[in-house]
Structure formats: C-alpha cells, structure tokens
mmCIF file with all atom_site columns, C-alpha atoms and ligand atoms in Angstrom:
data_model
loop_
_atom_site.group_PDB
_atom_site.id
_atom_site.type_symbol
_atom_site.label_atom_id
_atom_site.label_alt_id
_atom_site.label_comp_id
_atom_site.label_asym_id
_atom_site.label_entity_id
_atom_site.label_seq_id
_atom_site.pdbx_PDB_ins_code
_atom_site.Cartn_x
_atom_site.Cartn_y
_atom_site.Cartn_z
_atom_site.occupancy
_atom_site.B_iso_or_equiv
_atom_site.pdbx_formal_charge
_atom_site.auth_seq_id
_atom_site.auth_comp_id
_atom_site.auth_asym_id
_atom_site.auth_atom_id
_atom_site.pdbx_PDB_model_num
ATOM   1   C  CA  . UNK N 1 1   ? 88.395 -19.069 4.964  1.00 0.00 ? 112  UNK N CA  1
ATOM   2   C  CA  . UNK N 1 2   ? 91.559 -19.547 7.202  1.00 0.00 ? 113  UNK N CA  1
ATOM   3   C  CA  . UNK N 1 3   ? 92.346 -22.898 8.874  1.00 0.00 ? 114  UNK N CA  1
ATOM   4   C  CA  . UNK N 1 4   ? 92.276 -21.411 12.260 1.00 0.00 ? 115  UNK N CA  1
ATOM   5   C  CA  . UNK N 1 5   ? 88.557 -20.310 11.272 1.00 0.00 ? 116  UNK N CA  1
ATOM   6   C  CA  . UNK N 1 6   ? 87.852 -23.832 10.070 1.00 0.00 ? 117  UNK N CA  1
ATOM   7   C  CA  . UNK N 1 7   ? 89.542 -25.641 13.295 1.00 0.00 ? 118  UNK N CA  1
ATOM   8   C  CA  . UNK N 1 8   ? 87.104 -23.207 15.581 1.00 0.00 ? 119  UNK N CA  1
ATOM   9   C  CA  . UNK N 1 9   ? 84.154 -24.143 13.499 1.00 0.00 ? 120  UNK N CA  1
ATOM   10  C  CA  . UNK N 1 10  ? 84.781 -28.040 13.828 1.00 0.00 ? 121  UNK N CA  1
ATOM   11  C  CA  . UNK N 1 11  ? 85.408 -27.318 17.505 1.00 0.00 ? 122  UNK N CA  1
ATOM   12  C  CA  . UNK N 1 12  ? 82.189 -25.431 18.190 1.00 0.00 ? 123  UNK N CA  1
ATOM   13  C  CA  . UNK N 1 13  ? 80.232 -28.218 16.139 1.00 0.00 ? 124  UNK N CA  1
ATOM   14  C  CA  . UNK N 1 14  ? 81.724 -30.864 18.085 1.00 0.00 ? 125  UNK N CA  1
ATOM   15  C  CA  . UNK N 1 15  ? 80.984 -29.300 21.420 1.00 0.00 ? 126  UNK N CA  1
ATOM   16  C  CA  . UNK N 1 16  ? 77.076 -28.181 20.051 1.00 0.00 ? 127  UNK N CA  1
ATOM   17  C  CA  . UNK N 1 17  ? 76.667 -31.916 19.034 1.00 0.00 ? 128  UNK N CA  1
ATOM   18  C  CA  . UNK N 1 18  ? 77.855 -33.232 22.858 1.00 0.00 ? 129  UNK N CA  1
ATOM   19  C  CA  . UNK N 1 19  ? 75.718 -30.798 24.238 1.00 0.00 ? 130  UNK N CA  1
ATOM   20  C  CA  . UNK N 1 20  ? 72.700 -31.762 22.715 1.00 0.00 ? 131  UNK N CA  1
ATOM   21  C  CA  . UNK N 1 21  ? 72.917 -35.642 22.461 1.00 0.00 ? 132  UNK N CA  1
ATOM   22  C  CA  . UNK N 1 22  ? 71.133 -36.013 25.735 1.00 0.00 ? 133  UNK N CA  1
ATOM   23  C  CA  . UNK N 1 23  ? 68.521 -34.050 24.420 1.00 0.00 ? 134  UNK N CA  1
ATOM   24  C  CA  . UNK N 1 24  ? 68.455 -35.995 21.078 1.00 0.00 ? 135  UNK N CA  1
ATOM   25  C  CA  . UNK N 1 25  ? 67.910 -38.965 22.966 1.00 0.00 ? 136  UNK N CA  1
ATOM   26  C  CA  . UNK N 1 26  ? 65.056 -37.863 25.235 1.00 0.00 ? 137  UNK N CA  1
ATOM   27  C  CA  . UNK N 1 27  ? 63.548 -36.746 22.013 1.00 0.00 ? 138  UNK N CA  1
ATOM   28  C  CA  . UNK N 1 28  ? 64.008 -40.321 20.369 1.00 0.00 ? 139  UNK N CA  1
ATOM   29  C  CA  . UNK N 1 29  ? 62.535 -42.276 23.588 1.00 0.00 ? 140  UNK N CA  1
ATOM   30  C  CA  . UNK N 1 30  ? 59.661 -39.983 23.222 1.00 0.00 ? 141  UNK N CA  1
ATOM   31  C  CA  . UNK N 1 31  ? 58.875 -41.123 19.470 1.00 0.00 ? 142  UNK N CA  1
ATOM   32  C  CA  . UNK N 1 32  ? 59.356 -44.610 20.490 1.00 0.00 ? 143  UNK N CA  1
ATOM   33  C  CA  . UNK N 1 33  ? 56.913 -44.085 23.191 1.00 0.00 ? 144  UNK N CA  1
ATOM   34  C  CA  . UNK N 1 34  ? 54.346 -42.506 21.121 1.00 0.00 ? 145  UNK N CA  1
ATOM   35  C  CA  . UNK N 1 35  ? 55.066 -45.203 18.493 1.00 0.00 ? 146  UNK N CA  1
ATOM   36  C  CA  . UNK N 1 36  ? 54.115 -48.119 21.216 1.00 0.00 ? 147  UNK N CA  1
ATOM   37  C  CA  . UNK N 1 37  ? 50.897 -46.201 22.097 1.00 0.00 ? 148  UNK N CA  1
ATOM   38  C  CA  . UNK N 1 38  ? 49.985 -46.214 18.499 1.00 0.00 ? 149  UNK N CA  1
ATOM   39  C  CA  . UNK N 1 39  ? 50.855 -49.764 18.294 1.00 0.00 ? 150  UNK N CA  1
ATOM   40  C  CA  . UNK N 1 40  ? 48.554 -50.405 21.125 1.00 0.00 ? 151  UNK N CA  1
ATOM   41  C  CA  . UNK N 1 41  ? 45.879 -48.790 20.186 1.00 0.00 ? 152  UNK N CA  1
ATOM   42  C  CA  . UNK N 1 42  ? 45.749 -49.692 16.666 1.00 0.00 ? 153  UNK N CA  1
ATOM   43  C  CA  . UNK N 1 43  ? 46.081 -46.165 15.180 1.00 0.00 ? 154  UNK N CA  1
ATOM   44  C  CA  . UNK N 1 44  ? 48.488 -43.372 15.099 1.00 0.00 ? 155  UNK N CA  1
ATOM   45  C  CA  . UNK N 1 45  ? 47.556 -40.786 18.053 1.00 0.00 ? 156  UNK N CA  1
ATOM   46  C  CA  . UNK N 1 46  ? 45.293 -38.146 16.792 1.00 0.00 ? 157  UNK N CA  1
ATOM   47  C  CA  . UNK N 1 47  ? 44.297 -34.575 17.695 1.00 0.00 ? 158  UNK N CA  1
ATOM   48  C  CA  . UNK N 1 48  ? 40.835 -33.634 18.708 1.00 0.00 ? 159  UNK N CA  1
ATOM   49  C  CA  . UNK N 1 49  ? 38.110 -32.176 16.382 1.00 0.00 ? 160  UNK N CA  1
ATOM   50  C  CA  . UNK N 1 50  ? 39.491 -28.756 17.764 1.00 0.00 ? 161  UNK N CA  1
ATOM   51  C  CA  . UNK N 1 51  ? 38.046 -25.441 17.737 1.00 0.00 ? 162  UNK N CA  1
ATOM   52  C  CA  . UNK N 1 52  ? 34.757 -25.316 15.869 1.00 0.00 ? 163  UNK N CA  1
ATOM   53  C  CA  . UNK N 1 53  ? 34.367 -23.827 12.476 1.00 0.00 ? 164  UNK N CA  1
ATOM   54  C  CA  . UNK N 1 54  ? 33.267 -20.251 12.342 1.00 0.00 ? 165  UNK N CA  1
ATOM   55  C  CA  . UNK N 1 55  ? 29.428 -20.024 11.855 1.00 0.00 ? 166  UNK N CA  1
ATOM   56  C  CA  . UNK N 1 56  ? 29.949 -18.086 8.499  1.00 0.00 ? 167  UNK N CA  1
ATOM   57  C  CA  . UNK N 1 57  ? 31.141 -21.394 7.089  1.00 0.00 ? 168  UNK N CA  1
ATOM   58  C  CA  . UNK N 1 58  ? 27.813 -23.319 8.292  1.00 0.00 ? 169  UNK N CA  1
ATOM   59  C  CA  . UNK N 1 59  ? 25.552 -23.788 5.442  1.00 0.00 ? 170  UNK N CA  1
ATOM   60  C  CA  . UNK N 1 60  ? 22.803 -20.998 5.027  1.00 0.00 ? 171  UNK N CA  1
ATOM   61  C  CA  . UNK N 1 61  ? 19.772 -21.581 6.941  1.00 0.00 ? 172  UNK N CA  1
ATOM   62  C  CA  . UNK N 1 62  ? 21.031 -22.898 9.863  1.00 0.00 ? 173  UNK N CA  1
ATOM   63  C  CA  . UNK N 1 63  ? 19.642 -20.797 13.091 1.00 0.00 ? 174  UNK N CA  1
ATOM   64  C  CA  . UNK N 1 64  ? 22.186 -18.831 14.937 1.00 0.00 ? 175  UNK N CA  1
ATOM   65  C  CA  . UNK N 1 65  ? 23.059 -19.723 18.333 1.00 0.00 ? 176  UNK N CA  1
ATOM   66  C  CA  . UNK N 1 66  ? 20.732 -18.735 20.822 1.00 0.00 ? 177  UNK N CA  1
ATOM   67  C  CA  . UNK N 1 67  ? 22.503 -16.059 23.325 1.00 0.00 ? 178  UNK N CA  1
ATOM   68  C  CA  . UNK N 1 68  ? 25.689 -15.896 21.249 1.00 0.00 ? 179  UNK N CA  1
ATOM   69  C  CA  . UNK N 1 69  ? 26.570 -12.253 21.413 1.00 0.00 ? 180  UNK N CA  1
ATOM   70  C  CA  . UNK N 1 70  ? 29.271 -12.792 18.831 1.00 0.00 ? 181  UNK N CA  1
ATOM   71  C  CA  . UNK N 1 71  ? 26.806 -14.336 16.135 1.00 0.00 ? 182  UNK N CA  1
ATOM   72  C  CA  . UNK N 1 72  ? 25.933 -11.558 13.522 1.00 0.00 ? 183  UNK N CA  1
ATOM   73  C  CA  . UNK N 1 73  ? 23.132 -11.590 11.157 1.00 0.00 ? 184  UNK N CA  1
ATOM   74  C  CA  . UNK N 1 74  ? 23.638 -14.821 9.143  1.00 0.00 ? 185  UNK N CA  1
ATOM   75  C  CA  . UNK N 1 75  ? 22.320 -14.667 5.455  1.00 0.00 ? 186  UNK N CA  1
ATOM   76  C  CA  . UNK N 1 76  ? 18.635 -14.415 4.749  1.00 0.00 ? 187  UNK N CA  1
ATOM   77  C  CA  . UNK N 1 77  ? 17.692 -13.076 8.184  1.00 0.00 ? 188  UNK N CA  1
ATOM   78  C  CA  . UNK N 1 78  ? 16.024 -9.617  8.835  1.00 0.00 ? 189  UNK N CA  1
ATOM   79  C  CA  . UNK N 1 79  ? 19.013 -7.563  10.593 1.00 0.00 ? 190  UNK N CA  1
ATOM   80  C  CA  . UNK N 1 80  ? 17.869 -5.524  13.728 1.00 0.00 ? 191  UNK N CA  1
ATOM   81  C  CA  . UNK N 1 81  ? 15.802 -2.319  13.230 1.00 0.00 ? 192  UNK N CA  1
ATOM   82  C  CA  . UNK N 1 82  ? 18.513 -0.204  15.157 1.00 0.00 ? 193  UNK N CA  1
ATOM   83  C  CA  . UNK N 1 83  ? 21.346 1.364   12.838 1.00 0.00 ? 194  UNK N CA  1
ATOM   84  C  CA  . UNK N 1 84  ? 24.404 -0.407  12.941 1.00 0.00 ? 195  UNK N CA  1
ATOM   85  C  CA  . UNK N 1 85  ? 23.764 -3.058  14.943 1.00 0.00 ? 196  UNK N CA  1
ATOM   86  C  CA  . UNK N 1 86  ? 24.361 -6.418  12.924 1.00 0.00 ? 197  UNK N CA  1
ATOM   87  C  CA  . UNK N 1 87  ? 22.578 -8.780  15.227 1.00 0.00 ? 198  UNK N CA  1
ATOM   88  C  CA  . UNK N 1 88  ? 19.520 -10.736 13.770 1.00 0.00 ? 199  UNK N CA  1
ATOM   89  C  CA  . UNK N 1 89  ? 15.886 -9.278  14.663 1.00 0.00 ? 200  UNK N CA  1
ATOM   90  C  CA  . UNK N 1 90  ? 14.279 -11.345 17.292 1.00 0.00 ? 201  UNK N CA  1
ATOM   91  C  CA  . UNK N 1 91  ? 11.238 -9.291  18.181 1.00 0.00 ? 202  UNK N CA  1
ATOM   92  C  CA  . UNK N 1 92  ? 9.186  -6.556  16.928 1.00 0.00 ? 203  UNK N CA  1
ATOM   93  C  CA  . UNK N 1 93  ? 12.266 -5.736  14.208 1.00 0.00 ? 204  UNK N CA  1
ATOM   94  C  CA  . UNK N 1 94  ? 14.733 -5.600  16.887 1.00 0.00 ? 205  UNK N CA  1
ATOM   95  C  CA  . UNK N 1 95  ? 17.517 -7.973  18.126 1.00 0.00 ? 206  UNK N CA  1
ATOM   96  C  CA  . UNK N 1 96  ? 17.522 -9.707  21.644 1.00 0.00 ? 207  UNK N CA  1
ATOM   97  C  CA  . UNK N 1 97  ? 19.352 -6.746  23.057 1.00 0.00 ? 208  UNK N CA  1
ATOM   98  C  CA  . UNK N 1 98  ? 17.783 -3.969  21.696 1.00 0.00 ? 209  UNK N CA  1
ATOM   99  C  CA  . UNK N 1 99  ? 14.235 -5.218  22.258 1.00 0.00 ? 210  UNK N CA  1
ATOM   100 C  CA  . UNK N 1 100 ? 14.850 -5.490  25.768 1.00 0.00 ? 211  UNK N CA  1
ATOM   101 C  CA  . UNK N 1 101 ? 16.073 -1.753  25.677 1.00 0.00 ? 212  UNK N CA  1
ATOM   102 C  CA  . UNK N 1 102 ? 12.849 -0.784  23.678 1.00 0.00 ? 213  UNK N CA  1
ATOM   103 C  CA  . UNK N 1 103 ? 10.527 -2.486  26.462 1.00 0.00 ? 214  UNK N CA  1
ATOM   104 C  CA  . UNK N 1 104 ? 12.347 -0.845  29.285 1.00 0.00 ? 215  UNK N CA  1
ATOM   105 C  CA  . UNK N 1 105 ? 12.052 2.569   27.311 1.00 0.00 ? 216  UNK N CA  1
ATOM   106 C  CA  . UNK N 1 106 ? 8.462  1.904   26.851 1.00 0.00 ? 217  UNK N CA  1
ATOM   107 C  CA  . UNK N 1 107 ? 7.829  1.079   30.277 1.00 0.00 ? 218  UNK N CA  1
ATOM   108 C  CA  . UNK N 1 108 ? 9.476  4.271   31.633 1.00 0.00 ? 219  UNK N CA  1
ATOM   109 C  CA  . UNK N 1 109 ? 7.833  6.094   29.441 1.00 0.00 ? 220  UNK N CA  1
ATOM   110 C  CA  . UNK N 1 110 ? 11.205 7.486   27.555 1.00 0.00 ? 221  UNK N CA  1
ATOM   111 C  CA  . UNK N 1 111 ? 10.346 5.944   24.244 1.00 0.00 ? 222  UNK N CA  1
ATOM   112 C  CA  . UNK N 1 112 ? 11.715 8.122   21.363 1.00 0.00 ? 223  UNK N CA  1
ATOM   113 C  CA  . UNK N 1 113 ? 9.288  8.622   18.310 1.00 0.00 ? 224  UNK N CA  1
ATOM   114 C  CA  . UNK N 1 114 ? 11.224 6.530   15.933 1.00 0.00 ? 225  UNK N CA  1
ATOM   115 C  CA  . UNK N 1 115 ? 11.294 3.558   18.165 1.00 0.00 ? 226  UNK N CA  1
ATOM   116 C  CA  . UNK N 1 116 ? 8.261  2.161   16.393 1.00 0.00 ? 227  UNK N CA  1
ATOM   117 C  CA  . UNK N 1 117 ? 7.137  -1.503  16.531 1.00 0.00 ? 228  UNK N CA  1
ATOM   118 C  CA  . UNK N 1 118 ? 8.081  -3.623  13.595 1.00 0.00 ? 229  UNK N CA  1
ATOM   119 C  CA  . UNK N 1 119 ? 10.605 -0.913  12.151 1.00 0.00 ? 230  UNK N CA  1
ATOM   120 C  CA  . UNK N 1 120 ? 12.473 -1.494  8.998  1.00 0.00 ? 231  UNK N CA  1
ATOM   121 C  CA  . UNK N 1 121 ? 15.882 -3.116  9.363  1.00 0.00 ? 232  UNK N CA  1
ATOM   122 C  CA  . UNK N 1 122 ? 18.731 -0.144  10.048 1.00 0.00 ? 233  UNK N CA  1
ATOM   123 C  CA  . UNK N 1 123 ? 16.238 2.595   10.535 1.00 0.00 ? 234  UNK N CA  1
ATOM   124 C  CA  . UNK N 1 124 ? 16.201 3.355   14.116 1.00 0.00 ? 235  UNK N CA  1
ATOM   125 C  CA  . UNK N 1 125 ? 18.687 5.773   15.929 1.00 0.00 ? 236  UNK N CA  1
ATOM   126 C  CA  . UNK N 1 126 ? 20.245 4.113   18.758 1.00 0.00 ? 237  UNK N CA  1
ATOM   127 C  CA  . UNK N 1 127 ? 20.076 6.023   22.081 1.00 0.00 ? 238  UNK N CA  1
ATOM   128 C  CA  . UNK N 1 128 ? 22.584 6.100   24.806 1.00 0.00 ? 239  UNK N CA  1
ATOM   129 C  CA  . UNK N 1 129 ? 20.944 6.739   28.125 1.00 0.00 ? 240  UNK N CA  1
ATOM   130 C  CA  . UNK N 1 130 ? 22.824 8.218   30.994 1.00 0.00 ? 241  UNK N CA  1
ATOM   131 C  CA  . UNK N 1 131 ? 24.160 5.861   33.767 1.00 0.00 ? 242  UNK N CA  1
ATOM   132 C  CA  . UNK N 1 132 ? 24.434 6.092   37.491 1.00 0.00 ? 243  UNK N CA  1
ATOM   133 C  CA  . UNK N 1 133 ? 23.419 9.225   39.225 1.00 0.00 ? 244  UNK N CA  1
ATOM   134 C  CA  . UNK N 1 134 ? 22.555 10.936  35.829 1.00 0.00 ? 245  UNK N CA  1
ATOM   135 C  CA  . UNK N 1 135 ? 20.531 7.830   34.783 1.00 0.00 ? 246  UNK N CA  1
ATOM   136 C  CA  . UNK N 1 136 ? 18.526 7.698   38.003 1.00 0.00 ? 247  UNK N CA  1
ATOM   137 C  CA  . UNK N 1 137 ? 17.685 11.399  37.831 1.00 0.00 ? 248  UNK N CA  1
ATOM   138 C  CA  . UNK N 1 138 ? 16.833 10.922  34.214 1.00 0.00 ? 249  UNK N CA  1
ATOM   139 C  CA  . UNK N 1 139 ? 14.472 8.137   35.287 1.00 0.00 ? 250  UNK N CA  1
ATOM   140 C  CA  . UNK N 1 140 ? 12.933 10.083  37.913 1.00 0.00 ? 251  UNK N CA  1
ATOM   141 C  CA  . UNK N 1 141 ? 12.399 12.978  35.902 1.00 0.00 ? 252  UNK N CA  1
ATOM   142 C  CA  . UNK N 1 142 ? 10.410 10.737  33.312 1.00 0.00 ? 253  UNK N CA  1
ATOM   143 C  CA  . UNK N 1 143 ? 8.516  9.305   36.101 1.00 0.00 ? 254  UNK N CA  1
ATOM   144 C  CA  . UNK N 1 144 ? 7.393  12.725  37.157 1.00 0.00 ? 255  UNK N CA  1
ATOM   145 C  CA  . UNK N 1 145 ? 6.294  13.750  33.904 1.00 0.00 ? 256  UNK N CA  1
ATOM   146 C  CA  . UNK N 1 146 ? 3.942  10.454  33.456 1.00 0.00 ? 257  UNK N CA  1
HETATM 147 ZN ZN1 . LIG T 2 .   ? 20.127 -4.803  17.934 1.00 0.00 ? 1030 LIG T ZN1 1
#
C-alpha cells in the first residue's frame, strides 16, 4: 500500500469519526435513559409476549378457535367431507363453510347426489356455483323445477 493511500485512508477515517460523533453520543445517552428506567422499575425492560404461538404447537386435544378461517384441522379431528377442504368437520360431516353451502343447496333444491348427510371425510366433490346474473338465472331455474 502506498503512503498516499495510507494518508488518504487515515484522513477519511478521521472525518467519518468526526461525523458520527454526535450520533454515538445520542446512542450513549439513550442507553443511559434505558438504564435509568430499568433501575426505576427494578427490572430490565422486557418486550411483550409477542405473536401467539402457532396452533400446531399447542398441545393436542385443544379445540380449534371458533371462526378462525386460517385454522386447519387439528390432530384427531375429523376433516370436512369436501375433497381438498382442510377444515375440521362441524356438522353432518362438513366444516362450517361447507355445511352452510350444503344447507343452501338443499334449500334451493340443487343438492348434488354425493352431498349426503354425514359423508365420510374427503369424499364429496365440491361444486362451483355460478355467480352474478348467471347465478340468479340458475337459482330461478331451480325454483321453476321445484
Ligand atoms: Zn369444508
């Protein structure tokens, strides 16, 4: 390394140190304030409990939270009858959402033959219903047939 290089380096280092001096002082002051807080309350500042643990980590046998759509079937629980649905069964073999769909389909006379009561888990093929105008039309047609 040349002497010019070294000189340049030391100059830059000195300049940087001078520039960050106020920042370092501020940090030190903050540390001191935190320390005083700790002394006042008799314990170091602790962070909160944070995000709750994932449900999978909870001991088995604990019921899944009601209404939590993100909760997937927990161990030992029967799965929803609809193929591909990972929620636990709530009524007649269906999860809450698919039981509502079952009821609606039954009421409007559009219940497919495989949507039976107390169906075995993962045995019922889900159906996609038409929406909007097409949905209204399908509903009217079903009503006409009934
Ligand atoms: Zn389901």
